[in-house]
XYZ file of C-alpha atoms in Angstrom:
655
model
C 196.595 70.725 112.483
C 193.759 70.497 109.957
C 194.371 73.688 108.031
C 196.623 76.733 108.107
C 196.194 80.071 106.343
C 199.438 82.035 106.189
C 199.794 85.618 104.959
C 196.859 85.535 102.547
C 196.136 88.794 100.714
C 193.198 89.566 98.420
C 192.456 92.739 96.473
C 189.819 93.830 93.982
C 191.551 96.355 91.774
C 193.002 99.042 94.022
C 190.851 97.994 96.993
C 192.496 95.617 99.460
C 189.938 93.343 101.139
C 192.300 91.056 103.072
C 195.957 91.670 103.909
C 198.393 89.198 105.470
C 195.621 87.038 106.969
C 196.815 84.154 109.142
C 194.598 81.522 110.718
C 195.145 78.036 112.106
C 192.518 75.354 112.689
C 193.092 72.341 114.932
C 190.968 69.159 115.030
C 187.655 69.629 116.933
C 188.319 73.379 117.308
C 185.262 75.650 117.154
C 186.135 79.069 115.685
C 183.978 82.153 115.229
C 184.929 84.609 112.466
C 183.675 88.132 113.243
C 183.891 91.637 111.786
C 181.641 94.348 110.415
C 179.656 93.795 107.218
C 182.046 94.049 104.283
C 185.138 93.174 106.339
C 185.924 90.192 104.102
C 184.695 87.248 106.202
C 182.795 85.518 103.387
C 185.683 86.228 101.007
C 188.066 84.393 103.344
C 185.749 81.368 103.543
C 185.520 81.231 99.742
C 189.315 81.374 99.477
C 189.746 78.517 101.981
C 187.091 76.486 100.148
C 189.002 76.967 96.878
C 186.185 78.901 95.222
C 188.106 82.175 95.020
C 191.701 82.955 94.078
C 194.005 85.064 96.247
C 196.913 87.360 95.427
C 199.584 86.068 97.819
C 200.093 83.828 100.833
C 199.686 80.114 101.402
C 197.002 77.676 102.507
C 198.138 74.325 103.891
C 195.862 71.366 104.553
C 196.297 67.645 104.796
C 195.240 65.749 101.646
C 192.774 63.623 103.573
C 191.054 66.647 105.166
C 187.460 66.936 103.944
C 185.997 70.458 103.926
C 182.285 71.236 103.874
C 181.316 74.813 103.007
C 177.812 76.233 103.302
C 177.442 79.665 101.736
C 175.048 82.246 103.074
C 171.539 81.708 101.660
C 172.736 78.836 99.440
C 169.884 76.358 99.108
C 169.824 72.893 97.622
C 168.931 72.609 93.939
C 167.639 69.095 93.320
C 164.924 67.143 91.511
C 164.954 64.501 94.249
C 162.757 64.196 97.327
C 163.936 65.236 100.789
C 164.706 61.690 101.921
C 166.415 60.792 98.619
C 168.650 63.827 98.945
C 169.612 62.862 102.501
C 170.211 59.212 101.591
C 172.541 60.273 98.774
C 175.062 61.206 101.486
C 175.365 57.509 102.330
C 175.604 56.181 98.747
C 178.906 54.431 99.559
C 177.250 52.615 102.463
C 174.254 51.691 100.317
C 176.650 50.032 97.856
C 178.105 47.927 100.660
C 174.595 47.117 101.876
C 173.720 45.828 98.388
C 176.923 43.780 98.392
C 175.934 42.247 101.748
C 172.542 41.251 100.329
C 174.296 39.596 97.392
C 176.669 37.741 99.725
C 173.697 36.560 101.801
C 172.087 35.218 98.656
C 175.315 33.408 97.726
C 175.602 31.862 101.198
C 172.165 30.320 100.741
C 172.893 29.157 97.196
C 173.232 25.310 97.055
C 175.907 25.626 94.387
C 178.062 27.729 96.708
C 177.353 25.537 99.737
C 178.494 22.496 97.807
C 181.960 24.045 97.514
C 183.529 24.272 100.977
C 186.369 26.621 99.926
C 184.000 28.982 98.130
C 181.599 28.919 101.077
C 184.404 29.871 103.474
C 185.593 32.716 101.218
C 182.047 34.075 100.943
C 181.531 33.911 104.721
C 184.869 35.617 105.400
C 184.031 38.348 102.890
C 180.601 38.787 104.456
C 182.052 39.029 107.986
C 184.632 41.644 106.945
C 182.151 43.774 104.997
C 179.548 43.513 107.787
C 182.059 44.716 110.364
C 183.112 47.649 108.145
C 179.466 48.524 107.480
C 178.725 48.484 111.212
C 181.779 50.622 112.077
C 180.789 53.199 109.445
C 177.316 53.532 110.977
C 175.456 51.712 108.223
C 172.802 50.411 110.595
C 172.076 53.930 111.914
C 171.569 55.665 108.546
C 167.795 56.040 108.742
C 167.890 57.030 112.430
C 170.528 59.705 111.722
C 168.528 61.081 108.799
C 165.342 61.271 110.887
C 167.179 62.902 113.798
C 168.835 65.620 111.696
C 165.704 66.334 109.643
C 163.631 66.637 112.816
C 166.220 68.881 114.471
C 166.421 71.138 111.414
C 162.654 71.641 111.349
C 161.618 69.056 108.754
C 160.037 66.605 111.187
C 156.493 67.319 109.940
C 157.445 67.164 106.218
C 156.558 64.049 104.252
C 159.793 62.225 103.261
C 158.726 62.251 99.604
C 158.360 66.061 99.518
C 160.205 67.331 96.388
C 163.160 69.560 97.264
C 162.268 71.999 94.474
C 158.877 72.635 96.122
C 160.519 74.151 99.234
C 160.982 77.873 99.906
C 164.406 79.510 99.694
C 164.890 79.459 103.454
C 163.822 75.798 103.665
C 166.284 74.839 100.915
C 169.072 76.544 102.864
C 168.122 74.629 106.015
C 168.043 71.385 104.052
C 171.502 72.115 102.610
C 172.785 72.528 106.176
C 171.065 69.281 107.241
C 172.761 67.426 104.373
C 176.150 68.857 105.294
C 175.724 67.797 108.916
C 175.085 64.237 107.727
C 178.191 64.370 105.511
C 180.224 65.270 108.646
C 183.344 66.764 106.977
C 186.567 67.196 108.992
C 186.159 70.976 108.725
C 182.708 72.490 108.582
C 182.645 76.106 107.302
C 179.338 77.887 107.811
C 178.453 81.396 106.626
C 175.548 82.750 108.690
C 173.983 79.325 109.390
C 171.460 80.773 111.863
C 169.581 82.711 109.159
C 166.117 81.238 108.499
C 166.191 79.252 111.764
C 163.573 79.580 114.480
C 164.549 79.330 118.140
C 163.889 75.568 118.620
C 165.985 74.779 115.526
C 168.717 77.171 116.659
C 168.850 75.480 120.055
C 169.067 72.019 118.477
C 171.800 73.152 116.044
C 173.870 74.623 118.887
C 173.752 71.386 120.838
C 174.577 69.338 117.732
C 177.549 71.494 116.761
C 178.944 71.602 120.305
C 179.375 67.814 120.165
C 180.373 67.765 116.480
C 183.475 65.553 116.095
C 185.116 67.764 113.453
C 186.345 71.363 113.467
C 184.037 74.314 112.742
C 184.738 77.751 111.268
C 181.591 79.847 111.440
C 180.639 83.386 110.429
C 177.698 84.530 112.536
C 176.107 87.710 113.864
C 174.283 85.713 116.548
C 176.085 86.519 119.807
C 174.156 83.922 121.819
C 175.148 81.260 119.273
C 178.821 82.318 119.326
C 178.927 82.404 123.119
C 177.411 78.939 123.383
C 179.530 77.239 120.732
C 182.952 78.678 119.880
C 186.204 78.506 121.843
C 188.225 80.853 119.617
C 187.456 84.131 117.844
C 189.252 85.496 114.793
C 188.393 89.127 114.083
C 188.888 90.715 110.658
C 189.209 94.467 111.009
C 190.804 96.952 108.612
C 191.708 93.998 106.325
C 193.859 92.289 109.012
C 193.099 89.363 111.326
C 193.617 88.884 115.054
C 193.060 85.824 117.234
C 191.352 85.800 120.649
C 190.905 82.783 122.916
C 187.387 82.266 124.266
C 183.841 82.907 123.113
C 182.370 86.172 121.813
C 181.834 87.797 125.222
C 185.405 86.970 126.216
C 186.666 88.445 122.923
C 184.901 91.735 123.690
C 186.539 91.859 127.138
C 190.002 91.008 125.796
C 189.781 93.504 122.957
C 188.767 96.323 125.297
C 191.522 95.476 127.789
C 194.067 95.289 124.959
C 193.026 98.703 123.633
C 193.262 100.306 127.076
C 196.692 98.768 127.700
C 198.057 99.892 124.326
C 196.619 103.378 124.826
C 198.426 103.718 128.177
C 201.691 102.433 126.692
C 201.368 104.827 123.767
C 200.622 107.831 125.972
C 203.512 106.957 128.294
C 205.946 106.643 125.392
C 204.713 109.885 123.832
C 205.453 111.617 127.147
C 208.960 110.152 127.215
C 209.554 111.180 123.591
C 208.385 114.734 124.287
C 210.756 115.030 127.274
C 213.687 113.663 125.258
C 212.966 115.970 122.318
C 212.739 118.961 124.662
C 216.040 117.989 126.344
C 217.725 117.679 122.928
C 216.315 121.038 121.764
C 217.556 122.838 124.877
C 220.962 121.190 125.189
C 222.198 120.356 121.670
C 223.743 123.817 121.165
C 225.508 123.972 124.580
C 229.081 122.769 124.505
C 228.847 121.360 128.021
C 225.738 119.269 127.340
C 225.864 118.563 123.607
C 227.237 115.014 124.060
C 224.361 114.118 126.386
C 221.911 115.628 123.902
C 223.449 113.638 121.035
C 223.239 110.472 123.131
C 219.541 111.148 123.767
C 219.010 111.753 120.036
C 220.568 108.374 119.175
C 218.440 106.690 121.836
C 215.385 108.385 120.358
C 216.281 107.189 116.868
C 216.741 103.615 118.117
C 213.493 103.640 120.089
C 210.858 101.249 118.794
C 207.841 103.492 118.398
C 204.451 102.268 119.603
C 201.787 103.047 117.037
C 198.754 104.909 118.285
C 196.056 102.256 118.779
C 193.172 102.608 116.387
C 189.809 102.967 118.063
C 186.630 101.242 116.985
C 185.484 101.654 113.420
C 182.818 104.273 112.908
C 179.440 102.958 114.017
C 175.900 103.977 113.289
C 174.496 106.410 115.843
C 170.787 106.994 116.357
C 167.933 107.190 118.842
C 164.170 106.748 118.664
C 162.259 109.777 119.916
C 158.560 110.101 120.690
C 156.799 113.203 119.371
C 153.519 112.644 121.250
C 152.854 110.302 124.183
C 150.147 107.685 123.682
C 147.379 106.866 126.119
C 148.036 104.408 128.951
C 146.190 101.573 127.180
C 147.939 101.024 123.863
C 146.629 97.794 122.295
C 143.958 95.226 123.092
C 143.770 92.084 120.934
C 140.968 89.604 121.644
C 140.176 86.276 119.994
C 142.184 86.927 116.838
C 142.069 84.225 114.171
C 144.261 84.630 111.100
C 144.870 82.556 107.978
C 147.350 83.233 105.215
C 144.740 83.228 102.451
C 140.991 83.638 102.641
C 139.295 80.283 103.200
C 142.547 78.521 104.120
C 143.197 76.690 107.384
C 143.930 79.288 110.104
C 147.550 79.802 111.069
C 146.366 80.424 114.622
C 143.089 80.989 116.451
C 141.789 82.891 119.497
C 144.977 84.912 120.057
C 144.649 87.550 122.761
C 147.099 89.928 124.428
C 147.278 93.424 125.870
C 149.928 96.171 125.695
C 150.203 99.200 127.954
C 152.284 102.317 127.425
C 155.982 101.568 127.852
C 155.660 97.769 127.493
C 158.378 95.882 125.652
C 157.065 92.540 124.387
C 158.619 89.895 122.140
C 156.433 87.742 119.890
C 157.973 84.281 119.505
C 156.999 80.961 117.958
C 158.166 78.483 115.314
C 158.603 79.442 111.672
C 155.344 79.333 109.748
C 153.098 79.880 112.778
C 152.077 83.351 111.514
C 154.076 85.861 113.577
C 154.738 88.267 110.696
C 151.150 87.861 109.494
C 149.925 88.809 112.982
C 151.970 92.018 112.882
C 150.545 92.840 109.440
C 147.036 92.285 110.819
C 147.802 94.755 113.621
C 148.843 97.506 111.189
C 145.952 96.823 108.790
C 147.899 95.144 105.978
C 146.212 91.751 106.498
C 142.557 91.131 107.250
C 141.970 88.709 110.148
C 139.304 85.995 109.908
C 137.879 86.868 113.317
C 138.642 88.777 116.497
C 139.071 92.351 117.686
C 142.064 94.710 117.429
C 141.641 97.935 119.437
C 144.330 100.624 119.467
C 144.408 103.205 122.263
C 144.314 106.989 122.027
C 147.062 109.040 120.350
C 148.785 105.914 119.077
C 151.277 106.529 116.268
C 152.745 103.314 114.813
C 156.182 102.821 113.300
C 156.585 99.494 111.464
C 159.820 97.784 110.439
C 159.413 95.113 107.749
C 162.148 92.456 107.648
C 161.690 92.113 103.875
C 162.255 95.866 103.311
C 159.249 96.068 100.988
C 158.709 99.685 101.986
C 161.862 100.734 100.127
C 161.655 101.879 96.498
C 164.433 100.061 94.562
C 164.599 102.899 91.991
C 165.312 105.591 94.594
C 168.750 106.638 95.734
C 169.379 106.485 99.479
C 168.920 110.266 99.686
C 165.697 110.203 97.641
C 164.273 107.391 99.771
C 164.407 109.471 102.955
C 163.602 112.792 101.300
C 160.493 111.426 99.569
C 159.228 110.152 102.925
C 160.014 113.444 104.715
C 159.900 116.178 102.010
C 159.527 118.956 104.599
C 163.048 118.330 105.943
C 166.049 120.219 104.579
C 168.672 118.316 102.620
C 171.277 119.094 105.296
C 169.091 117.412 107.943
C 168.531 114.345 105.735
C 172.262 114.081 105.045
C 173.037 114.385 108.778
C 170.637 111.534 109.568
C 172.121 109.401 106.796
C 175.597 110.173 108.108
C 174.534 108.813 111.500
C 173.589 105.610 109.674
C 177.013 105.454 107.939
C 175.892 106.854 104.572
C 178.223 109.709 103.707
C 179.628 111.371 100.588
C 178.744 109.502 97.407
C 177.048 106.711 99.403
C 173.820 108.742 99.527
C 173.512 108.454 95.731
C 173.578 104.631 95.712
C 170.433 103.006 94.343
C 168.371 101.079 96.895
C 168.432 98.096 94.515
C 172.248 97.946 94.736
C 172.448 97.960 98.538
C 173.358 94.974 100.685
C 170.909 93.577 103.233
C 172.651 95.443 106.052
C 172.587 98.743 104.142
C 168.873 98.375 103.369
C 168.246 97.673 107.051
C 170.038 100.910 107.999
C 167.955 102.919 105.481
C 164.743 101.450 106.937
C 165.887 102.247 110.484
C 166.716 105.825 109.427
C 163.174 106.279 108.071
C 161.749 104.741 111.242
C 163.781 107.059 113.459
C 162.477 110.162 111.674
C 158.887 108.991 112.171
C 159.037 109.650 115.945
C 156.321 107.045 116.572
C 155.153 106.181 120.091
C 154.631 102.493 119.190
C 157.280 100.502 117.333
C 156.383 97.185 115.687
C 159.543 95.478 114.486
C 159.768 92.286 112.429
C 163.249 90.744 112.841
C 165.049 94.103 113.240
C 168.480 92.523 113.812
C 168.490 90.513 110.567
C 171.284 91.664 108.214
C 172.882 93.827 110.928
C 176.446 93.078 111.975
C 177.315 92.555 115.639
C 178.250 96.188 116.217
C 175.137 97.614 114.538
C 173.005 95.325 116.715
C 174.558 96.855 119.820
C 173.735 100.357 118.567
C 170.130 99.303 117.868
C 169.823 97.788 121.349
C 171.076 100.982 122.990
C 168.587 103.054 120.995
C 165.654 100.773 121.875
C 166.595 100.545 125.561
C 166.312 104.344 125.772
C 163.065 104.405 123.752
C 160.175 105.758 125.833
C 157.338 104.345 123.744
C 155.785 100.874 123.451
C 157.675 98.123 121.663
C 156.427 94.885 120.097
C 158.934 92.866 118.107
C 159.675 89.505 116.508
C 163.198 88.162 116.828
C 165.095 84.877 116.734
C 168.157 86.603 118.217
C 168.216 85.209 121.744
C 170.828 87.711 122.943
C 168.571 90.515 121.724
C 165.533 88.869 123.366
C 167.374 88.611 126.662
C 168.490 92.221 126.595
C 165.251 93.814 125.395
C 162.162 91.785 126.295
C 160.134 92.420 129.431
C 157.527 89.844 128.422
C 157.365 86.977 125.945
C 154.259 86.318 123.841
C 154.412 82.733 122.583
C 152.196 82.277 119.524
C 150.701 78.781 119.176
C 147.988 77.411 116.851
C 145.510 77.814 119.730
C 146.392 81.342 120.823
C 149.038 83.281 122.733
C 150.648 82.337 126.044
C 152.264 85.226 127.936
C 155.365 84.913 130.113
C 156.868 87.708 132.185
C 160.583 88.285 131.792
C 163.130 87.790 129.026
C 164.098 84.737 126.987
C 166.041 82.988 129.762
C 163.135 83.568 132.149
C 160.823 82.054 129.543
C 163.028 78.950 129.219
C 163.106 78.551 132.989
C 159.345 78.793 133.268
C 158.829 76.331 130.403
C 161.168 73.835 132.073
C 159.365 74.291 135.384
C 155.955 73.716 133.794
C 157.237 70.639 131.915
C 158.543 69.141 135.152
C 155.274 69.846 136.934
C 153.330 68.159 134.135
C 155.630 65.150 134.382
C 154.981 64.993 138.138
C 158.579 65.844 139.017
C 159.773 68.517 141.451
C 160.614 71.755 139.651
C 164.302 72.574 139.366
C 165.922 75.831 138.371
C 167.095 76.003 134.755
C 170.881 76.170 134.684
C 170.990 78.519 131.706
C 168.566 81.101 133.082
C 169.898 84.488 134.027
C 167.134 85.492 136.382
C 164.073 84.085 138.049
C 161.407 86.724 137.539
C 159.341 84.623 135.146
C 159.474 81.563 137.392
C 157.781 83.543 140.110
C 154.843 84.247 137.827
C 152.313 81.899 136.252
C 152.162 81.680 132.463
C 148.842 83.018 131.296
C 146.206 81.275 129.288
C 145.366 82.550 125.823
C 144.068 85.846 127.202
C 147.479 87.490 127.052
C 147.016 88.765 130.629
C 149.169 87.615 133.555
C 147.419 84.766 135.367
C 145.924 84.945 138.801
C 148.498 85.580 141.475
C 150.502 87.991 139.327
C 149.040 91.202 140.711
C 152.518 92.609 141.028
C 152.865 92.745 137.222
C 153.133 96.542 137.054
C 155.455 96.660 140.060
C 157.696 93.939 138.600
C 157.783 95.672 135.222
C 158.627 98.996 136.840
C 161.354 97.347 138.934
C 162.940 95.859 135.823
C 162.788 99.196 134.052
C 164.403 100.940 137.016
C 167.130 98.284 137.142
C 167.873 98.775 133.435
C 167.982 102.520 133.967
C 170.337 102.059 136.948
C 172.674 99.881 134.882
C 172.723 102.445 132.061
C 173.565 105.238 134.501
C 176.340 103.128 136.036
C 177.821 102.481 132.599
C 177.628 106.185 131.713
C 179.294 107.143 134.996
C 182.050 104.585 134.504
C 182.763 106.000 131.037
C 182.730 109.539 132.444
C 185.082 108.534 135.291
C 187.518 106.956 132.832
C 187.462 110.097 130.645
C 188.027 112.403 133.632
C 190.917 110.301 134.929
C 192.506 110.376 131.466
C 192.024 114.169 131.250
C 193.566 114.706 134.707
C 196.564 112.515 133.879
C 197.090 114.431 130.631
C 196.897 117.802 132.389
C 199.333 116.687 135.105
C 201.732 115.509 132.408
C 201.438 118.867 130.654
C 202.370 120.575 133.936
C 205.657 118.686 133.862
C 206.585 120.122 130.459
C 209.256 122.876 130.567
C 207.227 125.287 128.440
C 204.418 125.046 131.007
C 206.217 125.027 134.389
C 208.253 128.069 133.317
C 205.030 129.983 132.609
C 203.359 131.034 135.905
C 200.036 131.997 134.276
C 199.834 128.749 132.347
C 200.604 126.759 135.521
C 197.699 128.484 137.287
C 195.358 127.696 134.388
C 196.411 124.035 134.311
C 196.044 123.692 138.091
C 192.587 125.273 137.961
C 191.559 122.871 135.197
C 192.890 119.910 137.210
C 190.967 120.983 140.320
C 187.743 121.395 138.321
C 188.188 117.928 136.804
C 188.901 116.425 140.234
C 185.718 117.979 141.627
C 183.736 116.439 138.762
C 185.487 113.114 139.393
C 184.597 113.189 143.092
C 180.947 113.897 142.241
C 180.925 111.014 139.749
C 182.403 108.650 142.321
C 179.736 109.661 144.852
C 176.939 109.063 142.315
C 178.485 105.732 141.329
C 178.673 104.553 144.957
C 175.025 105.505 145.535
C 173.858 103.629 142.442
C 176.094 100.611 143.127
C 174.764 100.063 146.652
């Protein structure tokens, strides 16, 4: 065991953040720490790292256990260059290397060679230190530094680049790179996937999966958690609970656990009601009072099952379209964009086309100009060259990942009301309530909100806009896992056209119907979602290498592999005439899956209602009342008819 947290409690004044938290970490274990924003995940990491005190409980760890802790958005502060900062990790090895050079000089010194005993001692010392240096990886220092820097996106940076010249996100990535080189026994990471593009994310996943130490990670990236962790600890309502498996398995286990507890609770409540009724009817009769007293004692001794708590309140919203756009929504041809006028272009000759109802993801490495492209589309950035043509009746809704559209001096209520002054306060408050702003929360200043809260305010404004084209720049940033699911559901049901940037591969897989890969020389279009894109890229790479194409093991489907990636035109290449048919088929399949899920929920609710009604029929106060029995039976029959209809619809859709 590397570390054990036992019964840790933490409060701020009268507010309890963590209560009786227990957690155990074994060597090489990979643990994901999940929970809604504000649940106390970062607080727990700070407590384990020794940066925050706690009120009660114990933390046990072996003295020799080294802990590395990377805070969220905590960048390196250093006057050194990138390579100097990385080499500082191996200062102890550099000292030994210097010692070896000195020993080599001594072994070639005539004065030393003249003394046989001294020569032997020097050679023995050199052999021992050389072996230790080799075992500690001294000869691989530079290779390890290059590998980690390249993987973390610094491959094209000059080694002598000053750390203080980097952006905030780059400093955070460099801090993570340094920690990976330090290789502590326990690596604690708070949102390490922030500021990472997809290639860097993929590299980090692979690196951490083979990491020799243990990992405790807080992340809202479901794809990352599924690929890496083998255990989930959830913090909910200040308490912790352990689940074995990755994130998807945790969701399954939690749902099954809730359903099982609900059935046990309902069953016990039925037994309690029958016992209480028996006691009430028989306690006053001389002939049955002993039996009634016995039942009362049994009832008092019964270990009561607490009613299982459902999910915490979640945001609830949908994106509506006030007016339908024309069939042709957007045509971009030969677009060249630079960050500043006269500077080297970020990309050139980018072309793509969007039709009504398309859902496209814009992807590419950090710094390629994805956000700048979106700003060019909405008129906030002037392109160097090219044509942007919007179709008829297009109404654009834009989500900015930096939340610059929010006024920091406004309250939450004022922010929405100033944007939609024609709406009544009751309507504004209802919308804010759907986004989890209720009571005094609506009077919070925008400047005091967390990243997740600001994201919810921006989404609320976007929802009220009722645009028929949504352009979203990293919409899942700052959202917790549960809020992401709500956003996905809303966007899946959206009837307009969607263009978005995201590094969330789970989100890309669930939402995207086509992938637009932005490169310095234009845009390459791929049909399908992120896994389809990976499969097609692997296939093309194998073809270029002259090898037979093989199916990508990680891909979920093969729709993209059946199509040819386009050139920079943004149109499907020759041979993809079934583009519209394929897109429609995917849309119909998504719709079918949604209907199946809705029917399954409806079936479960009806079965629960029928069971409850049948149990009510067994109650003495009901079966002794003829009219009430008729009413209950009629209700049961009506529910059973609905259930039969649902089953028939389900079977038709499932075929």
